[in-house]
Coordinates of C-alpha atoms in Angstrom, one line a residue:
M1400 CA 0.0 0.0 0.0
N1401 CA 1.5 3.3 -1.1
V1402 CA 1.3 6.7 0.5
A1403 CA -1.5 7.9 -1.8
D1404 CA -3.7 4.9 -0.7
I1405 CA -3.1 5.7 2.9
F1406 CA -4.2 9.3 2.5
I1407 CA -7.3 8.1 0.6
I1408 CA -8.3 5.8 3.4
I1409 CA -7.6 8.5 6.1
G1410 CA -9.6 11.0 4.1
F1411 CA -12.5 8.5 3.7
I1412 CA -12.5 7.8 7.4
A1413 CA -12.5 11.6 8.2
V1414 CA -15.4 12.2 5.9
V1415 CA -17.4 9.3 7.4
L1416 CA -16.7 10.7 10.9
V1417 CA -17.8 14.2 9.9
V1418 CA -21.0 12.8 8.4
L1419 CA -21.7 10.7 11.5
I1420 CA -21.1 13.7 13.8
L1421 CA -23.4 15.9 11.7
I1422 CA -26.1 13.2 11.7
S1423 CA -25.7 12.8 15.4
I1424 CA -26.0 16.6 16.0
V1425 CA -29.0 16.9 13.7
G1426 CA -30.6 13.8 15.4
Y1427 CA -30.1 15.4 18.8
I1428 CA -31.5 18.7 17.7
F1429 CA -34.4 16.9 16.1
F1430 CA -35.2 15.0 19.3
V1431 CA -34.9 18.2 21.4
D1432 CA -37.1 20.2 19.1
R1433 CA -39.7 17.5 18.8
T1434 CA -40.0 17.0 22.6
Q1435 CA -39.8 20.6 23.8
K1436 CA -43.1 22.3 24.8
Q1437 CA -42.2 26.0 24.3
H1438 CA -42.1 26.6 20.6
P1439 CA -44.9 25.0 18.4
V1440 CA -42.9 25.8 15.2
L1441 CA -40.0 23.6 16.4
R1442 CA -42.3 20.9 17.6
N1443 CA -43.9 20.5 14.2
Y1444 CA -40.9 21.4 12.1
P1445 CA -37.8 20.3 14.1
V1446 CA -34.4 21.5 12.9
V1447 CA -35.8 23.3 9.8
G1448 CA -37.9 25.6 12.1
R1449 CA -34.8 27.0 13.6
A1450 CA -34.3 29.1 10.4
R1451 CA -37.4 31.0 11.4
Y1452 CA -35.8 32.2 14.7
F1453 CA -32.5 32.9 12.9
F1454 CA -34.0 35.2 10.4
E1455 CA -36.2 36.8 13.1
K1456 CA -33.0 37.5 15.1
I1457 CA -31.2 39.2 12.2
G1458 CA -34.4 40.9 10.9
P1459 CA -33.5 44.4 12.2
E1460 CA -30.1 44.3 10.5
L1461 CA -31.7 43.0 7.2
R1462 CA -34.2 45.8 7.2
Q1463 CA -31.6 48.4 8.1
Y1464 CA -29.1 47.5 5.4
F1465 CA -31.2 45.8 2.7
F1466 CA -34.9 46.4 2.8
S1467 CA -35.7 49.7 4.4
S1468 CA -35.4 52.7 2.1
D1469 CA -33.2 55.7 3.0
L1470 CA -36.2 57.5 4.6
E1471 CA -38.0 54.6 6.3
G1472 CA -35.8 53.6 9.2
K1473 CA -36.9 54.4 12.8
P1474 CA -36.1 56.1 15.1
F1475 CA -33.5 57.6 12.7
S1476 CA -33.6 56.9 9.0
R1477 CA -30.5 56.0 7.0
Y1478 CA -30.8 59.5 5.5
D1479 CA -30.8 61.2 9.0
Y1480 CA -28.0 58.9 10.2
T1481 CA -25.8 59.6 7.2
H1482 CA -26.0 63.3 7.6
I1483 CA -25.0 63.2 11.2
V1484 CA -22.1 60.9 10.3
K1485 CA -21.0 63.2 7.5
K1486 CA -20.8 66.2 9.8
A1487 CA -18.9 64.3 12.4
K1488 CA -16.5 62.4 10.2
Y1489 CA -15.8 64.8 7.3
K1490 CA -16.7 68.1 8.9
R1491 CA -18.9 68.9 5.9
D1492 CA -22.4 68.1 4.9
V1493 CA -22.8 68.8 1.2
F1494 CA -24.6 66.4 -1.1
G1495 CA -25.7 66.4 -4.7
F1496 CA -28.7 66.1 -7.0
G1497 CA -31.5 67.1 -4.8
S1498 CA -33.5 66.6 -1.6
E1499 CA -35.1 63.3 -0.6
R1500 CA -37.8 65.1 1.4
D1501 CA -41.4 64.4 0.3
F1502 CA -42.6 67.9 -0.6
E1503 CA -46.2 66.7 -0.9
E1504 CA -46.3 65.9 2.8
P1505 CA -47.3 68.6 5.3
G1506 CA -44.3 70.2 7.1
Y1507 CA -42.5 73.3 8.4
Y1508 CA -40.3 75.5 6.1
I1509 CA -37.9 78.3 6.9
R1510 CA -38.8 81.5 5.0
N1511 CA -35.9 82.7 2.8
S1512 CA -35.2 86.4 2.3
M1513 CA -34.9 87.9 -1.2
F1514 CA -31.8 89.6 0.1
P1515 CA -29.9 87.2 2.3
K1516 CA -27.0 88.2 4.5
L1517 CA -23.4 87.9 3.2
T1518 CA -21.0 85.8 5.2
E1519 CA -19.1 89.0 6.2
E1520 CA -22.3 90.5 7.5
L1521 CA -23.0 87.7 9.9
N1522 CA -22.7 88.7 13.6
M1523 CA -20.5 85.8 14.8
D1524 CA -17.2 85.5 16.5
K1525 CA -14.7 85.0 13.6
E1526 CA -11.7 85.0 15.9
V1527 CA -12.1 81.8 18.0
K1528 CA -10.9 78.7 16.2
A1529 CA -10.3 75.1 16.9
T1530 CA -8.1 72.4 15.4
T1531 CA -9.8 69.0 14.9
N1532 CA -9.1 65.9 12.8
R1533 CA -11.3 65.0 10.0
Y1534 CA -11.4 62.4 7.2
L1535 CA -10.7 63.3 3.6
L1536 CA -12.3 60.8 1.2
V1537 CA -9.9 60.0 -1.6
K1538 CA -11.5 57.0 -3.2
D1539 CA -14.7 55.0 -2.7
P1540 CA -14.5 51.7 -4.7
L1541 CA -17.3 49.2 -4.9
F1542 CA -15.7 46.0 -3.5
T1543 CA -12.9 47.3 -1.2
Q1544 CA -12.9 49.7 1.8
R1545 CA -13.0 53.3 0.9
K1546 CA -9.6 55.1 1.0
E1547 CA -9.5 58.1 3.4
Y1548 CA -6.9 60.3 5.0
W1549 CA -7.1 61.6 8.5
E1550 CA -6.0 65.3 8.5
E1551 CA -5.8 68.2 10.9
H1552 CA -8.2 71.0 10.1
E1553 CA -8.5 74.4 11.7
S1554 CA -11.7 76.3 11.4
P1555 CA -13.8 78.9 13.2
V1556 CA -16.1 77.3 15.8
Y1557 CA -19.0 79.6 14.9
L1558 CA -19.7 81.1 18.3
L1559 CA -22.2 83.8 19.0
K1560 CA -20.7 87.3 19.7
E1561 CA -20.4 88.2 23.4
E1562 CA -23.4 90.5 23.1
D1563 CA -25.6 87.7 21.8
A1564 CA -24.6 85.1 24.4
I1565 CA -27.5 83.4 26.0
V1566 CA -27.4 84.2 29.7
V1567 CA -29.2 81.7 32.0
G1568 CA -29.9 82.9 35.5
E1569 CA -29.0 86.6 35.1
K1570 CA -29.9 87.4 38.7
C1571 CA -27.9 84.5 40.1
K1572 CA -24.6 85.0 41.8
Y1573 CA -22.9 82.9 39.1
P1574 CA -25.0 83.1 35.9
F1575 CA -24.3 80.7 33.0
R1576 CA -23.4 82.2 29.6
A1577 CA -23.7 80.1 26.5
R1578 CA -22.1 81.3 23.3
G1579 CA -23.3 78.3 21.3
Q1580 CA -27.0 77.4 21.1
I1581 CA -26.5 73.6 20.9
G1582 CA -25.5 71.4 23.7
M1583 CA -25.6 67.8 24.8
S1584 CA -28.8 66.5 26.4
A1585 CA -28.9 64.4 29.5
M1586 CA -27.0 61.1 29.2
S1587 CA -25.9 59.4 32.4
Y1588 CA -22.6 57.7 33.1
G1589 CA -23.9 54.2 33.5
S1590 CA -26.4 54.4 30.6
L1591 CA -23.3 55.3 28.5
G1592 CA -19.8 53.9 29.3
D1593 CA -16.9 55.8 30.5
R1594 CA -15.2 55.9 27.1
A1595 CA -18.3 57.4 25.5
I1596 CA -18.7 60.0 28.2
T1597 CA -15.0 60.9 28.0
A1598 CA -15.0 61.2 24.1
L1599 CA -18.1 63.4 24.3
S1600 CA -16.6 65.6 27.0
E1601 CA -13.3 66.1 25.2
G1602 CA -15.0 66.7 21.9
L1603 CA -17.4 69.3 23.3
G1604 CA -14.5 70.9 25.0
I1605 CA -12.6 71.2 21.7
A1606 CA -15.7 72.8 20.1
K1607 CA -16.0 75.4 22.9
G1608 CA -19.0 77.5 23.9
T1609 CA -21.3 74.5 24.6
W1610 CA -22.3 72.3 27.5
M1611 CA -23.1 68.7 28.5
N1612 CA -25.8 67.5 30.8
T1613 CA -24.8 64.8 33.2
G1614 CA -28.2 63.0 33.2
E1615 CA -29.7 61.8 36.4
G1616 CA -26.8 59.4 37.1
G1617 CA -24.7 62.0 38.8
L1618 CA -21.4 63.8 38.0
S1619 CA -18.5 61.6 37.2
D1620 CA -14.8 62.4 36.5
Y1621 CA -15.4 61.4 32.9
H1622 CA -17.9 64.3 32.4
L1623 CA -15.2 66.7 33.6
K1624 CA -12.3 65.4 31.5
G1625 CA -12.8 67.7 28.5
G1626 CA -13.1 71.0 30.4
V1627 CA -16.6 71.5 29.0
D1628 CA -19.3 73.4 30.9
I1629 CA -21.6 71.1 32.9
I1630 CA -25.3 71.1 33.7
M1631 CA -25.8 68.6 36.5
Q1632 CA -29.2 67.0 36.4
I1633 CA -30.8 65.9 39.7
G1634 CA -33.5 63.2 39.2
P1635 CA -36.0 61.9 41.7
A1636 CA -33.5 59.4 43.1
M1637 CA -31.1 62.3 43.7
F1638 CA -28.0 60.3 42.5
G1639 CA -24.8 62.1 43.3
V1640 CA -26.4 64.5 45.9
R1641 CA -27.9 62.0 48.4
D1642 CA -26.8 60.1 51.4
R1643 CA -26.7 56.4 52.0
E1644 CA -30.4 56.4 53.0
G1645 CA -31.4 58.2 49.8
N1646 CA -32.2 61.5 51.4
F1647 CA -31.1 64.8 49.8
N1648 CA -27.6 65.8 50.9
W1649 CA -27.2 69.5 50.9
D1650 CA -23.5 69.3 51.9
E1651 CA -22.8 67.2 48.9
L1652 CA -24.7 69.6 46.7
L1653 CA -22.6 72.5 47.9
E1654 CA -19.3 70.5 47.3
K1655 CA -20.4 69.8 43.7
S1656 CA -21.4 73.4 43.1
K1657 CA -17.8 74.5 44.0
I1658 CA -16.5 72.7 40.8
P1659 CA -15.8 75.6 38.4
Q1660 CA -17.0 73.6 35.3
L1661 CA -20.4 73.0 36.9
K1662 CA -22.5 76.0 35.6
A1663 CA -26.1 75.0 36.5
F1664 CA -28.4 72.4 38.0
E1665 CA -31.5 70.8 36.4
V1666 CA -34.3 69.3 38.4
K1667 CA -35.7 66.4 36.3
L1668 CA -39.4 66.0 36.6
A1669 CA -39.9 63.9 33.5
Q1670 CA -38.3 62.8 30.2
G1671 CA -40.0 62.6 26.8
A1672 CA -39.3 58.9 26.3
K1673 CA -40.3 58.0 29.8
T1674 CA -42.5 60.2 31.9
R1675 CA -41.3 58.4 35.0
G1676 CA -38.1 57.9 36.9
G1677 CA -35.1 56.4 35.3
H1678 CA -34.0 52.8 35.2
L1679 CA -30.5 51.2 35.0
D1680 CA -30.1 47.4 34.7
G1681 CA -28.0 45.8 37.4
E1682 CA -25.4 44.5 35.0
K1683 CA -24.5 48.2 34.1
V1684 CA -24.2 49.2 37.8
T1685 CA -20.5 48.7 38.3
E1686 CA -18.8 49.4 41.6
E1687 CA -17.7 52.8 40.3
I1688 CA -21.2 53.8 39.1
A1689 CA -22.6 52.5 42.4
R1690 CA -20.2 54.7 44.3
I1691 CA -21.1 57.8 42.2
R1692 CA -24.8 57.1 42.6
M1693 CA -24.6 56.0 46.2
V1694 CA -26.4 52.6 45.5
E1695 CA -25.5 48.9 45.7
P1696 CA -23.4 47.6 42.8
F1697 CA -24.8 45.1 40.3
K1698 CA -28.4 45.7 41.4
S1699 CA -31.0 47.3 39.1
V1700 CA -31.7 50.9 40.0
D1701 CA -35.1 52.6 39.6
S1702 CA -35.9 56.2 40.3
P1703 CA -39.4 57.1 41.7
N1704 CA -41.9 58.9 39.5
R1705 CA -41.3 62.2 41.3
F1706 CA -39.4 63.8 44.1
P1707 CA -40.7 63.1 47.6
E1708 CA -39.7 66.7 48.5
F1709 CA -42.6 68.4 46.6
D1710 CA -45.9 67.6 45.1
D1711 CA -47.1 70.9 43.7
F1712 CA -45.7 74.0 42.0
P1713 CA -45.1 76.2 45.1
S1714 CA -43.2 73.4 46.9
L1715 CA -41.3 72.7 43.7
F1716 CA -40.3 76.3 43.3
D1717 CA -39.3 76.4 47.0
F1718 CA -37.0 73.4 46.4
I1719 CA -35.5 75.1 43.3
G1720 CA -35.0 78.4 45.2
R1721 CA -33.2 76.6 48.0
I1722 CA -30.8 74.9 45.6
R1723 CA -30.2 78.3 43.9
E1724 CA -29.6 80.0 47.2
H1725 CA -27.4 77.2 48.5
T1726 CA -25.1 77.1 45.4
G1727 CA -25.4 80.6 43.8
K1728 CA -25.9 78.9 40.4
P1729 CA -28.9 78.8 38.0
V1730 CA -31.4 76.0 38.5
G1731 CA -33.8 74.7 35.9
M1732 CA -36.4 72.0 35.5
K1733 CA -36.9 69.4 32.8
I1734 CA -40.5 68.7 31.9
V1735 CA -42.7 66.9 29.4
I1736 CA -45.9 68.8 28.5
G1737 CA -49.2 67.0 28.0
S1738 CA -51.6 69.9 27.5
H1739 CA -52.2 73.6 27.1
S1740 CA -53.7 73.8 30.6
E1741 CA -50.6 72.2 32.1
A1742 CA -48.4 74.8 30.5
D1743 CA -50.7 77.6 31.7
E1744 CA -50.7 76.3 35.3
L1745 CA -46.9 76.3 35.3
A1746 CA -46.6 79.9 33.9
K1747 CA -49.4 81.2 36.2
N1748 CA -47.6 79.8 39.3
I1749 CA -44.3 81.4 38.3
R1750 CA -46.1 84.7 38.1
D1751 CA -48.2 84.3 41.2
T1752 CA -45.4 83.1 43.5
G1753 CA -42.6 85.3 42.0
K1754 CA -40.5 82.2 42.1
G1755 CA -39.5 79.5 39.7
P1756 CA -36.8 78.1 37.5
D1757 CA -34.1 80.0 35.6
F1758 CA -34.6 77.7 32.6
I1759 CA -37.1 75.1 31.5
T1760 CA -36.0 72.1 29.4
V1761 CA -39.0 71.0 27.3
D1762 CA -38.4 67.4 26.2
G1763 CA -40.6 66.1 23.4
G1764 CA -42.2 62.7 23.4
E1765 CA -40.0 61.6 20.5
G1766 CA -36.9 61.8 22.7
G1767 CA -34.6 58.8 23.3
T1768 CA -33.8 56.7 26.3
G1769 CA -31.6 54.0 27.5
A1770 CA -34.5 52.0 28.8
S1771 CA -38.2 52.6 29.0
Y1772 CA -41.6 51.0 28.2
Q1773 CA -43.5 51.0 24.9
E1774 CA -46.7 52.5 26.3
L1775 CA -44.7 55.5 27.7
V1776 CA -42.4 56.0 24.7
D1777 CA -45.2 55.9 22.2
S1778 CA -48.2 57.6 23.8
V1779 CA -47.3 59.8 26.8
G1780 CA -46.2 63.4 26.3
L1781 CA -46.5 65.7 23.3
P1782 CA -43.8 65.9 20.6
I1783 CA -41.5 68.9 20.7
K1784 CA -43.2 70.9 17.9
S1785 CA -46.5 70.8 19.9
A1786 CA -45.1 71.1 23.4
L1787 CA -42.6 74.0 22.8
P1788 CA -45.1 76.6 21.6
L1789 CA -47.5 75.8 24.4
V1790 CA -44.8 76.6 27.0
D1791 CA -43.6 79.7 25.1
N1792 CA -47.2 81.0 24.7
A1793 CA -48.0 80.4 28.4
L1794 CA -44.9 82.1 29.7
K1795 CA -45.7 85.1 27.4
K1796 CA -49.3 85.1 28.4
Y1797 CA -48.4 85.5 32.1
G1798 CA -45.6 88.0 31.5
V1799 CA -42.7 85.8 32.8
R1800 CA -41.1 84.8 29.5
D1801 CA -38.2 87.2 30.0
T1802 CA -37.2 85.6 33.4
V1803 CA -37.0 82.0 32.1
K1804 CA -34.9 80.6 29.3
I1805 CA -36.3 77.6 27.3
I1806 CA -34.1 74.6 26.2
A1807 CA -35.8 72.3 23.6
S1808 CA -35.0 68.7 23.0
G1809 CA -36.5 65.9 20.9
K1810 CA -34.7 64.7 17.7
L1811 CA -33.3 68.2 16.9
F1812 CA -30.2 66.8 15.2
S1813 CA -29.9 69.0 12.1
P1814 CA -29.5 72.7 11.7
D1815 CA -33.0 73.2 10.1
R1816 CA -34.6 71.4 13.0
V1817 CA -32.7 73.5 15.4
A1818 CA -33.7 76.7 13.6
I1819 CA -37.4 75.8 13.6
A1820 CA -37.2 75.1 17.3
L1821 CA -35.6 78.5 17.9
A1822 CA -38.3 80.1 15.9
M1823 CA -41.0 78.3 18.0
G1824 CA -39.6 79.8 21.2
A1825 CA -36.5 77.9 22.3
D1826 CA -33.4 79.8 23.4
L1827 CA -31.1 76.8 23.4
V1828 CA -31.3 73.2 22.1
N1829 CA -30.2 69.9 23.5
I1830 CA -29.2 66.8 21.4
A1831 CA -28.6 63.3 22.7
R1832 CA -28.8 60.6 20.1
G1833 CA -27.0 62.7 17.5
F1834 CA -24.0 62.8 19.8
M1835 CA -24.3 59.1 20.4
I1836 CA -23.9 58.6 16.7
T1837 CA -20.8 60.8 16.6
V1838 CA -19.1 58.4 19.0
G1839 CA -20.0 55.3 17.1
C1840 CA -23.7 54.4 17.7
I1841 CA -25.1 52.3 14.8
Q1842 CA -28.7 52.0 16.1
T1843 CA -28.7 48.3 17.1
L1844 CA -31.3 49.3 19.7
K1845 CA -29.6 47.4 22.5
C1846 CA -29.1 50.3 24.9
S1847 CA -31.0 48.6 27.6
S1848 CA -29.1 45.3 27.4
N1849 CA -25.5 46.3 28.2
A1850 CA -24.6 44.5 24.9
C1851 CA -23.9 47.6 22.7
P1852 CA -21.6 46.1 20.0
V1853 CA -19.7 49.4 19.4
G1854 CA -19.0 50.2 23.1
V1855 CA -21.2 53.3 23.5
A1856 CA -24.2 52.3 25.6
T1857 CA -22.4 49.7 27.7
T1858 CA -20.2 49.5 30.8
D1859 CA -18.7 46.2 29.6
P1860 CA -14.9 46.8 29.5
E1861 CA -14.5 44.3 26.6
L1862 CA -17.2 45.9 24.4
Q1863 CA -15.9 49.4 25.2
K1864 CA -12.6 48.6 23.6
A1865 CA -14.3 49.2 20.3
L1866 CA -14.5 53.0 21.1
V1867 CA -11.3 54.9 20.5
I1868 CA -11.5 58.1 22.4
N1869 CA -8.8 60.0 20.5
E1870 CA -10.8 59.4 17.2
K1871 CA -14.4 59.9 18.4
K1872 CA -13.7 63.1 20.3
Y1873 CA -12.9 64.8 17.1
R1874 CA -16.1 63.5 15.5
T1875 CA -18.1 65.1 18.4
A1876 CA -16.3 68.4 17.9
N1877 CA -16.8 68.3 14.1
Y1878 CA -20.5 67.7 14.6
V1879 CA -21.0 70.6 16.9
I1880 CA -19.0 73.0 14.8
T1881 CA -20.7 71.9 11.5
M1882 CA -24.1 72.2 13.2
R1883 CA -23.4 75.8 14.3
K1884 CA -22.1 76.6 10.8
G1885 CA -25.3 75.3 9.3
L1886 CA -27.4 77.3 11.7
F1887 CA -25.6 80.6 10.7
R1888 CA -26.0 79.6 7.1
L1889 CA -29.8 79.3 7.6
A1890 CA -29.9 82.6 9.5
A1891 CA -28.2 84.2 6.5
A1892 CA -30.7 82.7 4.1
A1893 CA -33.5 84.1 6.2
G1894 CA -31.9 87.6 6.1
L1895 CA -30.7 87.4 9.7
D1896 CA -27.2 88.2 10.9
S1897 CA -27.4 85.6 13.8
P1898 CA -29.6 82.6 14.7
V1899 CA -30.5 84.3 17.9
H1900 CA -33.0 86.3 15.9
F1901 CA -35.1 83.4 14.6
K1902 CA -38.7 84.3 15.4
R1903 CA -42.1 82.9 14.5
E1904 CA -42.3 85.0 11.3
H1905 CA -39.3 83.1 9.9
V1906 CA -41.1 79.7 9.7
V1907 CA -44.2 78.7 7.8
Y1908 CA -46.3 75.5 7.8
K1909 CA -47.5 73.9 4.6
D1910 CA -50.5 71.7 4.8
E1911 CA -51.4 68.7 2.7
K1912 CA -53.2 70.9 0.2
G1913 CA -50.3 73.3 -0.3
K1914 CA -51.7 76.1 1.8
T1915 CA -49.2 77.9 4.0
W1916 CA -49.7 79.2 7.5
S1917 CA -47.4 81.4 9.6
L1918 CA -46.6 80.2 13.1
D1919 CA -48.4 83.2 14.4
D1920 CA -51.5 82.1 12.5
I1921 CA -51.3 78.6 13.9
Y1922 CA -50.7 79.8 17.5
Q1923 CA -53.5 82.4 17.3
T1924 CA -55.9 79.6 16.2
M1925 CA -54.6 77.5 19.1
I1926 CA -55.4 80.3 21.5
E1927 CA -58.9 80.9 20.0
Q1928 CA -59.7 77.2 20.2
G1929 CA -58.6 76.8 23.8
G1930 CA -54.9 76.1 23.1
E1931 CA -55.1 72.4 22.4
G1932 CA -54.3 72.6 18.7
S1933 CA -55.6 73.7 15.3
A1934 CA -57.2 72.0 12.4
N1935 CA -54.2 72.7 10.2
A1936 CA -51.2 71.9 12.5

């Protein structure tokens, strides 16, 4: 017997063994499927039925990459996602051929001026600049990875002039001045990992003139790393400013307020995606997060629906006033609006008591979350374009609008959305998921599972290795800078020298029949009909 015959025999035996092993495995799976009592599909169609669960599992990815059109994906379409990535990665947002917007659908439009402002006429700070890194696309072949260079790029950061700065808490001992109208919405350390928070902090610090909200999880060292201004959120569980028994700790609050970067506090009453207290799964509660929040590690954490310290507007305002007096810094409140009467009650109490917040963050029902419930996400709380004008109208009606700044949030991730929100009454705008995308989020919708595959919404140290801080921080900076540039570009198109001048008259609403309405027309109709809406908007 020669060597060739030996190899043939060995090969034959190997093939037979493989076949026998496969038959054994299939037989075992067949037996398990046929005898299990949980899945009727597998019981009637053993082995083959498993294909059904496989395709169900990868269904979101199939729809995202193959079957959904550019405008269909939720909560962010591929069109929306791509424009965020372009701003962050390439520091530019031009594209060709034409808009993919359906112009037959009702919607809001920014009124252009016959005589727009020239770039040199814009009232912005042209002196302050920042150096970031951006990608330069050289070649984009079909079958291989695109060829890109990473290059340093210096540009203006498109800040407001000093005289146009938005001042929050003017009468406070330490008022907060914002020279950019776009900041980071509340995202807690714990909901996001330390690398994501660090990249966001450092990127926002590079962009200058902006802020980041800590979320209700408390202030961490990672929030402070970039030197960016901080708004510390205080939720009903009072993480970061409580004692071991869960009571409010005024001494800890005072210590936090001494941090120079901490510019303001925000009392969280509700969030658009969950009009309830927050939730953090136990697997995300590391020992460090537990120390910051003053809770037990590796146990799920739920916040109550509201603060035990107050149950009406006067007691809420007393609580806000005490924080302001204790720290000397502005104090705001984050709310979700459900009706005209609710907004009216808020504004009336501010007038009648002579007390209240320095700013109100109005969060729309379309806002995001790390973990919530379907019934709350879909059906509780008005979206931002309905809620924002209700609050603005109510504050004006009771003569207190000048004492309170409004921050709007709820999928305001593009310059045109920001401009429309400013015209509807906002002074400033918060963005959350747009910033998550800048540090790598690919919308796998696993924020609540601690299994984020790109290391953003997870505290798992292995998964976090995917997120390279020194690359993502520049994407965050590029996004903010490009957003501000787009906002000034829109102001110029509307004949304004600064986006701080966007008013109701600069936006129109087109209905399904092509008829246009000014925002003043819509809001006047709302008032005449009792404030709950109009037939056309």
